[in-house]
CSV table of C-alpha atoms and ligand atoms in Angstrom, one decimal:
chain,number,residue,atom,x,y,z
A,1,MET,CA,109.2,42.1,29.0
A,2,SER,CA,110.4,40.8,25.7
A,3,ARG,CA,110.4,37.1,25.0
A,4,GLN,CA,114.1,37.1,25.0
A,5,ASN,CA,114.5,38.3,28.5
A,6,GLU,CA,111.9,36.1,29.9
A,7,GLN,CA,113.1,33.7,32.8
A,8,LYS,CA,112.4,30.2,31.6
A,9,ARG,CA,110.7,28.0,34.0
A,10,VAL,CA,111.0,24.3,34.4
A,11,THR,CA,108.7,22.8,31.8
A,12,VAL,CA,106.4,20.0,32.0
A,13,PRO,CA,108.4,17.9,29.2
A,14,ALA,CA,111.5,18.7,31.3
A,15,ILE,CA,109.9,17.0,34.5
A,16,LYS,CA,108.7,14.1,32.4
A,17,ALA,CA,112.1,13.6,31.0
A,18,ARG,CA,113.5,13.2,34.4
A,19,LYS,CA,112.1,9.7,34.7
A,20,GLY,CA,114.8,7.4,36.0
A,21,ASN,CA,117.4,10.4,36.1
A,22,ASP,CA,118.5,12.9,38.8
A,23,PRO,CA,115.8,12.9,41.6
A,24,ILE,CA,113.0,15.7,41.1
A,25,VAL,CA,112.7,18.0,44.0
A,26,SER,CA,109.6,19.7,45.1
A,27,LEU,CA,107.6,21.2,48.0
A,28,THR,CA,104.3,22.7,48.6
A,29,ALA,CA,104.0,26.4,48.6
A,30,TYR,CA,100.9,28.6,49.3
A,31,SER,CA,102.4,32.3,49.4
A,32,ALA,CA,104.6,34.5,47.4
A,33,ASN,CA,107.2,34.5,50.2
A,34,SER,CA,107.5,30.8,50.7
A,35,ALA,CA,107.6,30.3,46.9
A,36,ARG,CA,110.3,32.9,46.6
A,37,ILE,CA,112.5,31.1,49.2
A,38,ALA,CA,111.9,27.7,47.8
A,39,ASP,CA,111.9,28.4,44.1
A,40,PRO,CA,115.7,28.2,43.5
A,41,TYR,CA,115.9,24.7,45.0
A,42,CYS,CA,112.9,23.1,43.6
A,43,ASP,CA,111.8,21.8,40.2
A,44,PHE,CA,108.2,22.3,40.8
A,45,LEU,CA,106.1,23.9,43.5
A,46,LEU,CA,102.8,22.5,44.4
A,47,VAL,CA,100.1,24.7,45.4
A,48,GLY,CA,98.5,21.8,47.4
A,49,ASP,CA,94.9,21.7,48.6
A,50,SER,CA,96.6,21.1,52.0
A,51,VAL,CA,96.5,24.7,52.0
A,52,GLY,CA,93.1,24.2,53.5
A,53,MET,CA,94.5,22.3,56.5
A,54,VAL,CA,97.9,24.2,56.9
A,55,VAL,CA,96.9,27.8,56.3
A,56,HIS,CA,93.1,27.8,56.9
A,57,GLY,CA,92.9,25.3,59.7
A,58,PHE,CA,90.3,22.8,58.2
A,59,GLU,CA,90.3,19.4,59.3
A,60,THR,CA,90.4,17.9,55.9
A,61,THR,CA,91.1,19.3,52.4
A,62,LEU,CA,87.4,18.7,51.5
A,63,PRO,CA,86.2,22.4,52.1
A,64,VAL,CA,88.8,23.9,49.7
A,65,THR,CA,87.4,25.7,46.6
A,66,VAL,CA,88.6,26.7,43.3
A,67,ASP,CA,88.8,30.4,44.1
A,68,MET,CA,91.1,29.5,47.2
A,69,MET,CA,93.3,27.6,44.8
A,70,ILE,CA,93.4,30.4,42.5
A,71,LEU,CA,94.2,32.9,44.9
A,72,HIS,CA,97.1,31.0,46.4
A,73,GLY,CA,98.3,30.0,42.8
A,74,GLN,CA,98.5,33.5,41.8
A,75,ALA,CA,100.6,34.3,44.9
A,76,VAL,CA,102.9,31.3,44.4
A,77,MET,CA,103.4,32.4,40.6
A,78,ARG,CA,104.2,35.9,41.7
A,79,GLY,CA,106.9,34.7,44.1
A,80,SER,CA,108.5,32.4,41.9
A,81,LYS,CA,110.4,32.5,38.5
A,82,HIS,CA,112.2,29.0,38.1
A,83,ALA,CA,110.2,26.1,39.3
A,84,LEU,CA,107.1,24.7,37.4
A,85,VAL,CA,104.0,25.7,39.4
A,86,VAL,CA,101.3,22.8,39.8
A,87,VAL,CA,98.1,23.8,41.3
A,88,ASP,CA,95.9,21.1,42.9
A,89,MET,CA,92.2,20.8,41.7
A,90,PRO,CA,90.1,20.8,44.9
A,91,PHE,CA,87.4,18.2,45.9
A,92,GLY,CA,84.1,18.6,43.9
A,93,SER,CA,85.8,20.5,40.9
A,94,TYR,CA,86.6,17.7,38.5
A,95,GLU,CA,84.9,14.5,39.5
A,96,LYS,CA,81.5,15.0,37.8
A,97,SER,CA,82.5,15.1,34.2
A,98,PRO,CA,85.7,15.7,32.1
A,99,GLU,CA,83.8,18.9,30.9
A,100,GLN,CA,83.4,20.0,34.7
A,101,ALA,CA,87.2,19.4,35.1
A,102,PHE,CA,88.1,21.3,31.8
A,103,SER,CA,86.1,24.3,32.8
A,104,ASN,CA,87.8,24.4,36.3
A,105,ALA,CA,91.3,23.4,35.1
A,106,SER,CA,91.2,26.1,32.3
A,107,ARG,CA,90.2,28.8,34.9
A,108,ILE,CA,93.1,27.7,37.2
A,109,LEU,CA,95.6,27.8,34.2
A,110,SER,CA,94.5,31.1,32.7
A,111,GLU,CA,93.8,33.1,36.1
A,112,THR,CA,97.0,31.9,37.6
A,113,GLY,CA,99.6,31.3,34.7
A,114,CYS,CA,100.6,28.1,36.4
A,115,GLY,CA,101.9,25.3,34.2
A,116,ALA,CA,99.8,22.2,35.4
A,117,VAL,CA,97.0,20.9,37.6
A,118,LYS,CA,97.2,18.0,39.7
A,119,ILE,CA,94.0,15.6,40.2
A,120,GLU,CA,93.7,12.7,42.8
A,121,GLY,CA,92.1,9.5,41.6
A,122,GLY,CA,92.9,6.3,39.9
A,123,ALA,CA,91.3,4.3,37.0
A,124,GLU,CA,88.0,6.2,37.4
A,125,MET,CA,89.7,9.5,36.6
A,126,ALA,CA,91.6,8.3,33.5
A,127,LYS,CA,88.9,9.6,31.0
A,128,THR,CA,89.1,12.9,32.6
A,129,VAL,CA,93.0,13.0,32.6
A,130,HIS,CA,92.9,12.0,29.0
A,131,PHE,CA,90.4,14.8,28.2
A,132,LEU,CA,92.5,17.3,29.7
A,133,ALA,CA,95.8,16.3,28.5
A,134,ARG,CA,94.6,16.3,24.9
A,135,ARG,CA,93.3,19.9,25.3
A,136,GLY,CA,96.5,21.6,26.4
A,137,ILE,CA,96.1,21.0,30.3
A,138,PRO,CA,99.1,19.2,31.8
A,139,VAL,CA,97.9,16.8,34.5
A,140,MET,CA,99.9,15.4,37.4
A,141,GLY,CA,98.2,12.4,39.0
A,142,HIS,CA,98.0,11.4,42.7
A,143,VAL,CA,97.3,7.9,43.8
A,144,GLY,CA,97.8,5.8,46.9
A,145,LEU,CA,96.7,7.8,49.9
A,146,MET,CA,94.2,10.3,48.5
A,147,PRO,CA,93.2,12.9,51.1
A,148,GLN,CA,90.2,14.0,49.3
A,149,SER,CA,88.9,10.5,49.7
A,150,VAL,CA,89.7,10.5,53.6
A,151,ASN,CA,86.1,9.5,54.3
A,152,ASN,CA,86.2,6.4,52.0
A,153,PHE,CA,89.6,5.3,53.5
A,154,GLY,CA,88.4,5.9,57.2
A,155,GLY,CA,91.4,8.3,57.9
A,156,PHE,CA,94.7,9.1,56.5
A,157,LYS,CA,96.0,5.5,56.1
A,158,THR,CA,99.1,3.9,54.6
A,159,GLN,CA,98.3,2.3,51.3
A,160,GLY,CA,99.5,-1.2,50.2
A,161,LEU,CA,100.1,-2.7,53.6
A,162,HIS,CA,98.0,-5.7,52.3
A,163,GLN,CA,99.5,-7.2,49.0
A,164,SER,CA,95.9,-8.0,47.9
A,165,ASP,CA,95.5,-4.2,47.5
A,166,TRP,CA,98.7,-3.8,45.3
A,167,PRO,CA,97.0,-4.7,42.0
A,168,ARG,CA,94.3,-2.1,42.4
A,169,ILE,CA,96.8,0.7,43.3
A,170,GLU,CA,99.3,-0.3,40.5
A,171,GLY,CA,96.2,-0.3,38.2
A,172,ASP,CA,95.3,3.2,39.3
A,173,ALA,CA,98.7,4.4,38.7
A,174,SER,CA,99.2,2.9,35.2
A,175,ALA,CA,95.7,3.9,34.0
A,176,ILE,CA,96.6,7.6,34.9
A,177,ALA,CA,100.0,7.4,33.2
A,178,GLU,CA,98.3,5.8,30.1
A,179,ALA,CA,95.6,8.5,30.0
A,180,GLY,CA,98.5,11.2,29.5
A,181,ALA,CA,99.5,12.4,33.0
A,182,PHE,CA,103.1,13.7,32.9
A,183,ALA,CA,104.1,12.6,36.5
A,184,ILE,CA,102.2,11.1,39.3
A,185,VAL,CA,102.4,11.6,43.1
A,186,LEU,CA,102.5,8.4,45.3
A,187,GLU,CA,101.3,9.2,48.7
A,188,GLY,CA,101.6,7.1,51.8
A,189,VAL,CA,102.5,3.9,49.8
A,190,VAL,CA,104.9,1.2,51.3
A,191,GLU,CA,108.1,1.0,49.8
A,192,PRO,CA,108.0,-2.3,47.8
A,193,LEU,CA,105.0,-1.2,46.1
A,194,ALA,CA,106.3,2.1,45.3
A,195,ALA,CA,109.4,0.7,43.8
A,196,LYS,CA,107.5,-1.6,41.7
A,197,ILE,CA,105.1,1.2,40.3
A,198,THR,CA,108.3,3.4,39.7
A,199,ARG,CA,109.9,0.6,37.8
A,200,ASP,CA,106.8,-0.1,35.8
A,201,LEU,CA,105.7,3.4,34.8
A,202,PHE,CA,107.3,5.4,32.0
A,203,ILE,CA,106.4,8.7,33.8
A,204,PRO,CA,108.1,10.1,37.0
A,205,THR,CA,106.7,9.0,40.3
A,206,ILE,CA,106.9,11.8,43.1
A,207,GLY,CA,106.8,10.2,46.5
A,208,ILE,CA,105.5,11.5,50.0
A,209,GLY,CA,105.7,8.8,52.5
A,210,ALA,CA,106.5,6.5,49.6
A,211,SER,CA,110.4,5.9,50.2
A,212,ASN,CA,113.4,7.0,48.4
A,213,GLN,CA,112.6,4.5,45.5
A,214,CYS,CA,110.4,7.2,43.7
A,215,ASP,CA,111.8,9.3,41.0
A,216,GLY,CA,111.3,12.5,43.1
A,217,GLN,CA,110.2,13.6,46.4
A,218,ILE,CA,107.6,16.3,47.8
A,219,LEU,CA,106.8,17.4,51.3
A,220,VAL,CA,104.5,19.8,52.9
A,221,MET,CA,106.9,22.9,53.5
A,222,GLU,CA,105.4,23.7,56.9
A,223,ASP,CA,106.0,20.1,57.9
A,224,MET,CA,109.6,19.9,57.0
A,225,LEU,CA,110.3,23.4,58.5
A,226,GLY,CA,108.9,22.4,61.9
A,227,PHE,CA,105.4,23.7,62.2
A,228,GLY,CA,102.7,21.6,64.0
A,229,ALA,CA,102.9,19.2,66.7
A,230,PHE,CA,102.3,16.1,64.9
A,231,VAL,CA,105.2,14.8,62.8
A,232,PRO,CA,104.2,12.0,60.5
A,233,LYS,CA,106.6,9.0,60.1
A,234,PHE,CA,107.7,10.1,56.6
A,235,VAL,CA,108.5,13.7,57.5
A,236,ARG,CA,112.2,14.8,58.3
A,237,ARG,CA,112.3,18.1,60.1
A,238,TYR,CA,115.0,20.3,58.6
A,239,GLY,CA,114.3,23.2,60.8
A,240,ASN,CA,112.2,24.3,63.9
A,241,LEU,CA,110.6,27.3,62.7
A,242,GLU,CA,107.8,27.2,65.0
A,243,GLU,CA,109.8,27.3,68.0
A,244,GLN,CA,111.7,30.2,66.5
A,245,MET,CA,108.7,32.2,65.6
A,246,ALA,CA,107.2,31.7,69.3
A,247,GLU,CA,110.5,32.9,70.8
A,248,ALA,CA,110.5,36.0,68.4
A,249,ILE,CA,106.9,36.8,69.1
A,250,LYS,CA,107.4,36.4,72.9
A,251,HIS,CA,110.5,38.7,72.7
A,252,TYR,CA,108.4,41.4,70.8
A,253,ALA,CA,105.6,41.2,73.3
A,254,SER,CA,108.0,41.7,76.2
A,255,ASP,CA,109.6,44.7,74.4
A,256,VAL,CA,106.1,46.3,73.8
A,257,LYS,CA,105.3,45.9,77.4
A,258,THR,CA,108.5,47.4,78.7
A,259,ARG,CA,108.3,50.1,76.1
A,260,SER,CA,111.8,49.1,74.8
A,261,PHE,CA,110.1,48.8,71.6
A,262,PRO,CA,109.9,51.1,69.4
A,263,ALA,CA,113.5,52.5,70.4
A,264,GLU,CA,114.6,56.0,69.2
A,265,LYS,CA,116.1,54.5,66.0
A,266,GLU,CA,112.7,52.9,65.1
A,267,THR,CA,110.8,56.1,65.7
A,268,TYR,CA,110.3,59.3,63.4
A,269,SER,CA,111.2,62.0,66.0
A,270,LYS,CA,111.9,65.1,64.0
A,271,PRO,CA,109.0,67.0,62.1
A,272,GLU,CA,110.1,67.5,58.4
A,273,GLU,CA,111.6,70.8,57.8
B,301,KIV,O1,97.9,19.0,48.8
B,301,KIV,C1,99.0,18.6,49.0
B,301,KIV,O2,100.0,19.1,49.6
B,301,KIV,C2,99.6,17.3,48.3
B,301,KIV,C3,100.9,16.8,48.5
B,301,KIV,C4,100.8,16.0,49.8
B,301,KIV,C5,101.3,15.8,47.5
B,301,KIV,O3,98.7,16.8,47.4
C-alpha cells in the first residue's frame, strides 16, 4: 500500500490534545471481530490484560503473559483501521527495571504494530514511564484501582473512599504525567478525587468507575454488552448479548436434534457435473 492510500489512525498526540475537549471514547477489544465492530466509534481500543479474566477465565489478570498480549494485540490491529490501539503490559513484564520494560514494550510495539502501551503504577513507575517515553514508546498510565496489585489492595476495591488516601493517589497520577505519559486511566476512584485529578493534570484522564468528570471513558466491552452475571456499579449495560447468544445456541441445538438443520438450502445435494 502506498503511503498516500494509508488509512490514518488516531494518533497519540491527537489523544493528548483532547484534554478538556470532546470526551474520549474507548473500549477494550481482544479479537479482530470485536475490534472491527467497535473501531468506527472509538478513539482508542485497549487490548487490556483483562483478557485473562474475560477470555481465558482466570480469577485475576496476574497469569497473563507478554505472548498472550501480543497475540490479542495482533488480532485487534488486523480488525481495526481507525482507532489508536493501546496494549497492556502484563504483570511481571515491566516492574523489574526500565530496561526490562523497554525490552517487552518494544516487542509489543514491533510485533503488533500498536501505537502505545499501558502500564499500571504510580510514583514508583515514573522512572520507567520516562525511560520508555524518551525512547519512542508512548505510555498510557493507570492509577487508582490497579488490578495487577489486587493482592496488595485485598480485592478489587474502590479507591479514595478515605480522604487521607487522596494525596497518595494524586501524587501517583501527577508523577506519571510528569514522567511523560500521554494519558492516564483512573480506575475505581471516587468522583471528587477523579474531578480534582482531571482538573490538575495536563494530560487526559480516562475513567472506568471514576465518574463523568474524566476527559474520557473506557469500559470492558463484554461488561457493557451484557456478558457475565456480575455487574459492577460503574457498568451500564447497553445490550444483553449473553442472553441472545444462549437463545441462539439453544435454538441451534434443538434444530440439530430434530434434523431441521441443515435444511436442503444449507446442503450440497448435487454432485458436480
Ligand atoms: O485491562 C483492562 O481492561 C483495563 C481497563 C479496565 C482500563 O486496564
